[in-house]
Amino acid sequence: MWSKTRPRRPAAFDEELLALAAAVYDTAVRLTRSAAMAEDLVQETFARAVAAAERFEPGTSMRAWLLSILMNLFRNHQRARARHPEVELDEEALPAVEEEPPLPFAAITPELLDGAVAGLPERLREAVVLRDLQGLSYLQISEVLRIPVGTVMSRLYRGRAALRKLLVPGVLEVAGKRFSGSGP
Amino acid sequence: MNTSCESVRQWLPAFVDGEALPLGRAQLESHLAECAECARRVAALGGFVDGVARAHRARPLPERLRRELERTVRGGGVHDVRRRLVPVLAAAAVLLLITTVALAALRPSAARAATLPEAAVLGHEGVLQGSTPLDVAESDPLALSGWFAARLPFRVHLPRLDNPQLHLRGGRVIQVGGSLAALVVYAIGEEQVSLAVVPRSQELGRPPATAAEVFRDIRFEFTHLRGLHVTTWDDGGLTYSLVSSQPPQGGASCTVCHGPGSGLRGVEGFHEPR
C-alpha cells in the first residue's frame, strides 16, 4: 500500500500507463462514437488510474485494468443518458450466421471496419472491440464487463456475425464483386 | 451433422481465439482433420478475425490529450514535492472552482444546452473561438456524411456544394440535453455558418421564435441567441438549426445550399420571414 510513507510509484508503472493511452482512446472513441466524449472519458480514466494505482496488481494486464476503469465510467455516462437512449440496431433482429460463404476479408479496409464497428449495438460492440481490436481474453472481457464468460462468448459470436453482415457489402464492393444478396 | 460435430462447433470460436476448451485441443484438432465442414468453418472464422485485426487502425491520440495525460500521470504521482504543494493546490482549486462556477453562471456550457438552437449557437461559438474545435476537418460532403454515420445513431446527408463561395470546413459531435447531434461548419468568405442536426424525436423544445415562415409545409422559426441569428426547422425525421451572424435573407439564404447542382430541391418562391 502507498501511504504517507510509501515509496514513489515505480516509473515503469507510469510508462506502461502512458503507452496504453492510444489503446484506451481508441476504445473510448468506439464506445462513445464521439471524439469529444472519448477525450473526457480517457482523461477521467487516467486520473482514476493514477489515484488508484496501488490497486493494480503487478503481473496482471494493465490494459484490461485500464479498460475496466474506462468501462465503468462509460456505464455511468450511459446511465446518466438513460432517459434519452440512442436509436440503435436491434441486436435480436440481427441474424446469427450459420452459413458463411467464403468472402475476401483481406479486402476489409480501416474505413469499412470503423463504420461497421460503429454500427453494432452497444453490448455487441463492447465485446467485439475488447476481443478483436484490443485482444483481451474471454476471462479479461468477463471481468471488464462484469458478465460471465459464457455471456462473453455469446455476445462475441453475435457481435462477429453482425459485424460480418455489416461488412459484407463494402468488402464485396472493394473486392470488385457483386453482392449476391443471399445474406452473410 | 453428427453428434461429434454438434458438440464441437460451439467451441470453434474459442479454438480460433486460442482460449481454453472443455475438450482437449488435440481432440478438437483431431476432429478437424477428419471433418471438412468444421475445418471450413474454422478457416472462415479465422480469416474473418485476421481480416478485422489487419484492418484495425487505432484512432490517433490527439496531441493535446497526450500532453494532458502526461501531466496527469507524471505530475499525479505521490511525490514529496506534491505533498508540500497540497495546500497551495487546494487554494488554487478553490479559486478555480469559484471562477468556474461564476463563469458557468454567466455562460451555459454546450453540454448543458437544452435545445438544438442553443447547442447550435454554443457549438458555433466554440468552433469560432477555438475552445471546442472541430472533431474533423473535412471539405467533402460525402466523406463528412460518412464520418457522422460512424458516430451518430442517425444519418446526415450533406448536399454537394455548387456555390464557389461556400466551403465545408468540417464537423463536430455535440450534445443536446442527453442526445448526440451533428454540427456541420461551413465558411462563406470570412463568415462561419453552422448547421446543427438532431433526430426530431430527441428535440426537447425551442426558445421562442421572433418570426416564422411556412414553406412547403415546413415551418421555419427564426430567433436571436447570443447575438446570432438562428433558423430552425423540421424536415423528415430530423430537426435543423442554422446559425450565422448574418440575418437570413429569404430564399437567398437557402440557395446557398439548395443550388441547382446540390441534389436538393430548389427553393424558388421562398420569401422573407414574416
mmCIF file with all atom_site columns, N, CA and C in Angstrom, chain B residues 139-142 145 156-162 166 168 184 186 195 240 254 256-259 261-265:
data_model
loop_
_atom_site.group_PDB
_atom_site.id
_atom_site.type_symbol
_atom_site.label_atom_id
_atom_site.label_alt_id
_atom_site.label_comp_id
_atom_site.label_asym_id
_atom_site.label_entity_id
_atom_site.label_seq_id
_atom_site.pdbx_PDB_ins_code
_atom_site.Cartn_x
_atom_site.Cartn_y
_atom_site.Cartn_z
_atom_site.occupancy
_atom_site.B_iso_or_equiv
_atom_site.pdbx_formal_charge
_atom_site.auth_seq_id
_atom_site.auth_comp_id
_atom_site.auth_asym_id
_atom_site.auth_atom_id
_atom_site.pdbx_PDB_model_num
ATOM 1  N N  . SER B 1 139 ? -13.654 18.647 -46.181 1.00 0.00 ? 139 SER B N  1
ATOM 2  C CA . SER B 1 139 ? -14.297 19.526 -47.158 1.00 0.00 ? 139 SER B CA 1
ATOM 3  C C  . SER B 1 139 ? -15.209 18.760 -48.109 1.00 0.00 ? 139 SER B C  1
ATOM 4  N N  . ASP B 1 140 ? -15.200 17.437 -48.016 1.00 0.00 ? 140 ASP B N  1
ATOM 5  C CA . ASP B 1 140 ? -16.035 16.637 -48.911 1.00 0.00 ? 140 ASP B CA 1
ATOM 6  C C  . ASP B 1 140 ? -17.337 16.255 -48.200 1.00 0.00 ? 140 ASP B C  1
ATOM 7  N N  . PRO B 1 141 ? -18.490 16.709 -48.717 1.00 0.00 ? 141 PRO B N  1
ATOM 8  C CA . PRO B 1 141 ? -19.755 16.422 -48.027 1.00 0.00 ? 141 PRO B CA 1
ATOM 9  C C  . PRO B 1 141 ? -20.022 14.935 -47.850 1.00 0.00 ? 141 PRO B C  1
ATOM 10 N N  . LEU B 1 142 ? -19.694 14.141 -48.864 1.00 0.00 ? 142 LEU B N  1
ATOM 11 C CA . LEU B 1 142 ? -19.942 12.705 -48.752 1.00 0.00 ? 142 LEU B CA 1
ATOM 12 C C  . LEU B 1 142 ? -19.088 12.085 -47.656 1.00 0.00 ? 142 LEU B C  1
ATOM 13 N N  . SER B 1 145 ? -20.453 13.112 -44.328 1.00 0.00 ? 145 SER B N  1
ATOM 14 C CA . SER B 1 145 ? -21.673 12.340 -44.033 1.00 0.00 ? 145 SER B CA 1
ATOM 15 C C  . SER B 1 145 ? -21.291 10.970 -43.493 1.00 0.00 ? 145 SER B C  1
ATOM 16 N N  . VAL B 1 156 ? -26.961 11.746 -41.548 1.00 0.00 ? 156 VAL B N  1
ATOM 17 C CA . VAL B 1 156 ? -26.938 13.130 -42.007 1.00 0.00 ? 156 VAL B CA 1
ATOM 18 C C  . VAL B 1 156 ? -26.438 13.097 -43.453 1.00 0.00 ? 156 VAL B C  1
ATOM 19 N N  . HIS B 1 157 ? -27.288 13.504 -44.381 1.00 0.00 ? 157 HIS B N  1
ATOM 20 C CA . HIS B 1 157 ? -26.887 13.512 -45.790 1.00 0.00 ? 157 HIS B CA 1
ATOM 21 C C  . HIS B 1 157 ? -26.561 14.951 -46.191 1.00 0.00 ? 157 HIS B C  1
ATOM 22 N N  . LEU B 1 158 ? -25.315 15.252 -46.321 1.00 0.00 ? 158 LEU B N  1
ATOM 23 C CA . LEU B 1 158 ? -24.908 16.619 -46.656 1.00 0.00 ? 158 LEU B CA 1
ATOM 24 C C  . LEU B 1 158 ? -24.909 16.804 -48.174 1.00 0.00 ? 158 LEU B C  1
ATOM 25 N N  . PRO B 1 159 ? -25.447 17.920 -48.644 1.00 0.00 ? 159 PRO B N  1
ATOM 26 C CA . PRO B 1 159 ? -25.557 18.102 -50.091 1.00 0.00 ? 159 PRO B CA 1
ATOM 27 C C  . PRO B 1 159 ? -24.218 18.454 -50.729 1.00 0.00 ? 159 PRO B C  1
ATOM 28 N N  . ARG B 1 160 ? -24.156 18.182 -52.032 1.00 0.00 ? 160 ARG B N  1
ATOM 29 C CA . ARG B 1 160 ? -22.990 18.654 -52.793 1.00 0.00 ? 160 ARG B CA 1
ATOM 30 C C  . ARG B 1 160 ? -23.042 20.179 -52.836 1.00 0.00 ? 160 ARG B C  1
ATOM 31 N N  . LEU B 1 161 ? -21.897 20.801 -52.869 1.00 0.00 ? 161 LEU B N  1
ATOM 32 C CA . LEU B 1 161 ? -21.852 22.262 -52.863 1.00 0.00 ? 161 LEU B CA 1
ATOM 33 C C  . LEU B 1 161 ? -21.488 22.750 -54.262 1.00 0.00 ? 161 LEU B C  1
ATOM 34 N N  . ASP B 1 162 ? -22.347 23.577 -54.836 1.00 0.00 ? 162 ASP B N  1
ATOM 35 C CA . ASP B 1 162 ? -22.022 24.104 -56.159 1.00 0.00 ? 162 ASP B CA 1
ATOM 36 C C  . ASP B 1 162 ? -21.863 25.620 -56.113 1.00 0.00 ? 162 ASP B C  1
ATOM 37 N N  . LEU B 1 166 ? -19.029 28.957 -51.023 1.00 0.00 ? 166 LEU B N  1
ATOM 38 C CA . LEU B 1 166 ? -19.366 28.146 -49.845 1.00 0.00 ? 166 LEU B CA 1
ATOM 39 C C  . LEU B 1 166 ? -18.383 26.995 -49.710 1.00 0.00 ? 166 LEU B C  1
ATOM 40 N N  . LEU B 1 168 ? -17.146 23.751 -47.151 1.00 0.00 ? 168 LEU B N  1
ATOM 41 C CA . LEU B 1 168 ? -17.380 22.900 -45.985 1.00 0.00 ? 168 LEU B CA 1
ATOM 42 C C  . LEU B 1 168 ? -16.075 22.820 -45.192 1.00 0.00 ? 168 LEU B C  1
ATOM 43 N N  . VAL B 1 184 ? -22.338 20.807 -38.327 1.00 0.00 ? 184 VAL B N  1
ATOM 44 C CA . VAL B 1 184 ? -21.631 20.924 -39.599 1.00 0.00 ? 184 VAL B CA 1
ATOM 45 C C  . VAL B 1 184 ? -21.244 22.384 -39.769 1.00 0.00 ? 184 VAL B C  1
ATOM 46 N N  . TYR B 1 186 ? -19.628 25.447 -42.048 1.00 0.00 ? 186 TYR B N  1
ATOM 47 C CA . TYR B 1 186 ? -19.305 25.956 -43.379 1.00 0.00 ? 186 TYR B CA 1
ATOM 48 C C  . TYR B 1 186 ? -18.635 27.324 -43.247 1.00 0.00 ? 186 TYR B C  1
ATOM 49 N N  . LEU B 1 195 ? -24.493 24.431 -38.973 1.00 0.00 ? 195 LEU B N  1
ATOM 50 C CA . LEU B 1 195 ? -25.778 23.735 -39.061 1.00 0.00 ? 195 LEU B CA 1
ATOM 51 C C  . LEU B 1 195 ? -25.756 22.581 -38.063 1.00 0.00 ? 195 LEU B C  1
ATOM 52 N N  . TYR B 1 240 ? -33.313 20.793 -37.725 1.00 0.00 ? 240 TYR B N  1
ATOM 53 C CA . TYR B 1 240 ? -32.114 21.519 -38.124 1.00 0.00 ? 240 TYR B CA 1
ATOM 54 C C  . TYR B 1 240 ? -32.100 22.908 -37.479 1.00 0.00 ? 240 TYR B C  1
ATOM 55 N N  . CYS B 1 254 ? -31.284 30.208 -48.489 1.00 0.00 ? 254 CYS B N  1
ATOM 56 C CA . CYS B 1 254 ? -31.487 28.778 -48.750 1.00 0.00 ? 254 CYS B CA 1
ATOM 57 C C  . CYS B 1 254 ? -30.702 28.314 -49.973 1.00 0.00 ? 254 CYS B C  1
ATOM 58 N N  . VAL B 1 256 ? -27.944 29.055 -50.914 1.00 0.00 ? 256 VAL B N  1
ATOM 59 C CA . VAL B 1 256 ? -26.523 28.813 -50.625 1.00 0.00 ? 256 VAL B CA 1
ATOM 60 C C  . VAL B 1 256 ? -26.256 27.307 -50.676 1.00 0.00 ? 256 VAL B C  1
ATOM 61 N N  . CYS B 1 257 ? -27.162 26.532 -50.089 1.00 0.00 ? 257 CYS B N  1
ATOM 62 C CA . CYS B 1 257 ? -27.024 25.073 -50.143 1.00 0.00 ? 257 CYS B CA 1
ATOM 63 C C  . CYS B 1 257 ? -27.892 24.465 -51.238 1.00 0.00 ? 257 CYS B C  1
ATOM 64 N N  . HIS B 1 258 ? -29.094 25.010 -51.413 1.00 0.00 ? 258 HIS B N  1
ATOM 65 C CA . HIS B 1 258 ? -30.048 24.412 -52.351 1.00 0.00 ? 258 HIS B CA 1
ATOM 66 C C  . HIS B 1 258 ? -29.815 24.927 -53.761 1.00 0.00 ? 258 HIS B C  1
ATOM 67 N N  . GLY B 1 259 ? -28.580 24.933 -54.206 1.00 0.00 ? 259 GLY B N  1
ATOM 68 C CA . GLY B 1 259 ? -28.286 25.376 -55.566 1.00 0.00 ? 259 GLY B CA 1
ATOM 69 C C  . GLY B 1 259 ? -28.706 24.328 -56.579 1.00 0.00 ? 259 GLY B C  1
ATOM 70 N N  . GLY B 1 261 ? -27.090 22.466 -58.560 1.00 0.00 ? 261 GLY B N  1
ATOM 71 C CA . GLY B 1 261 ? -26.314 21.223 -58.634 1.00 0.00 ? 261 GLY B CA 1
ATOM 72 C C  . GLY B 1 261 ? -26.179 20.509 -57.313 1.00 0.00 ? 261 GLY B C  1
ATOM 73 N N  . SER B 1 262 ? -26.953 20.916 -56.324 1.00 0.00 ? 262 SER B N  1
ATOM 74 C CA . SER B 1 262 ? -26.775 20.371 -54.978 1.00 0.00 ? 262 SER B CA 1
ATOM 75 C C  . SER B 1 262 ? -27.408 19.007 -54.795 1.00 0.00 ? 262 SER B C  1
ATOM 76 N N  . GLY B 1 263 ? -28.359 18.684 -55.666 1.00 0.00 ? 263 GLY B N  1
ATOM 77 C CA . GLY B 1 263 ? -29.108 17.447 -55.466 1.00 0.00 ? 263 GLY B CA 1
ATOM 78 C C  . GLY B 1 263 ? -30.299 17.648 -54.555 1.00 0.00 ? 263 GLY B C  1
ATOM 79 N N  . LEU B 1 264 ? -30.458 18.856 -54.001 1.00 0.00 ? 264 LEU B N  1
ATOM 80 C CA . LEU B 1 264 ? -31.605 19.165 -53.141 1.00 0.00 ? 264 LEU B CA 1
ATOM 81 C C  . LEU B 1 264 ? -32.691 19.854 -53.962 1.00 0.00 ? 264 LEU B C  1
ATOM 82 N N  . ARG B 1 265 ? -33.907 19.838 -53.434 1.00 0.00 ? 265 ARG B N  1
ATOM 83 C CA . ARG B 1 265 ? -34.997 20.524 -54.133 1.00 0.00 ? 265 ARG B CA 1
ATOM 84 C C  . ARG B 1 265 ? -34.716 22.020 -54.198 1.00 0.00 ? 265 ARG B C  1
#
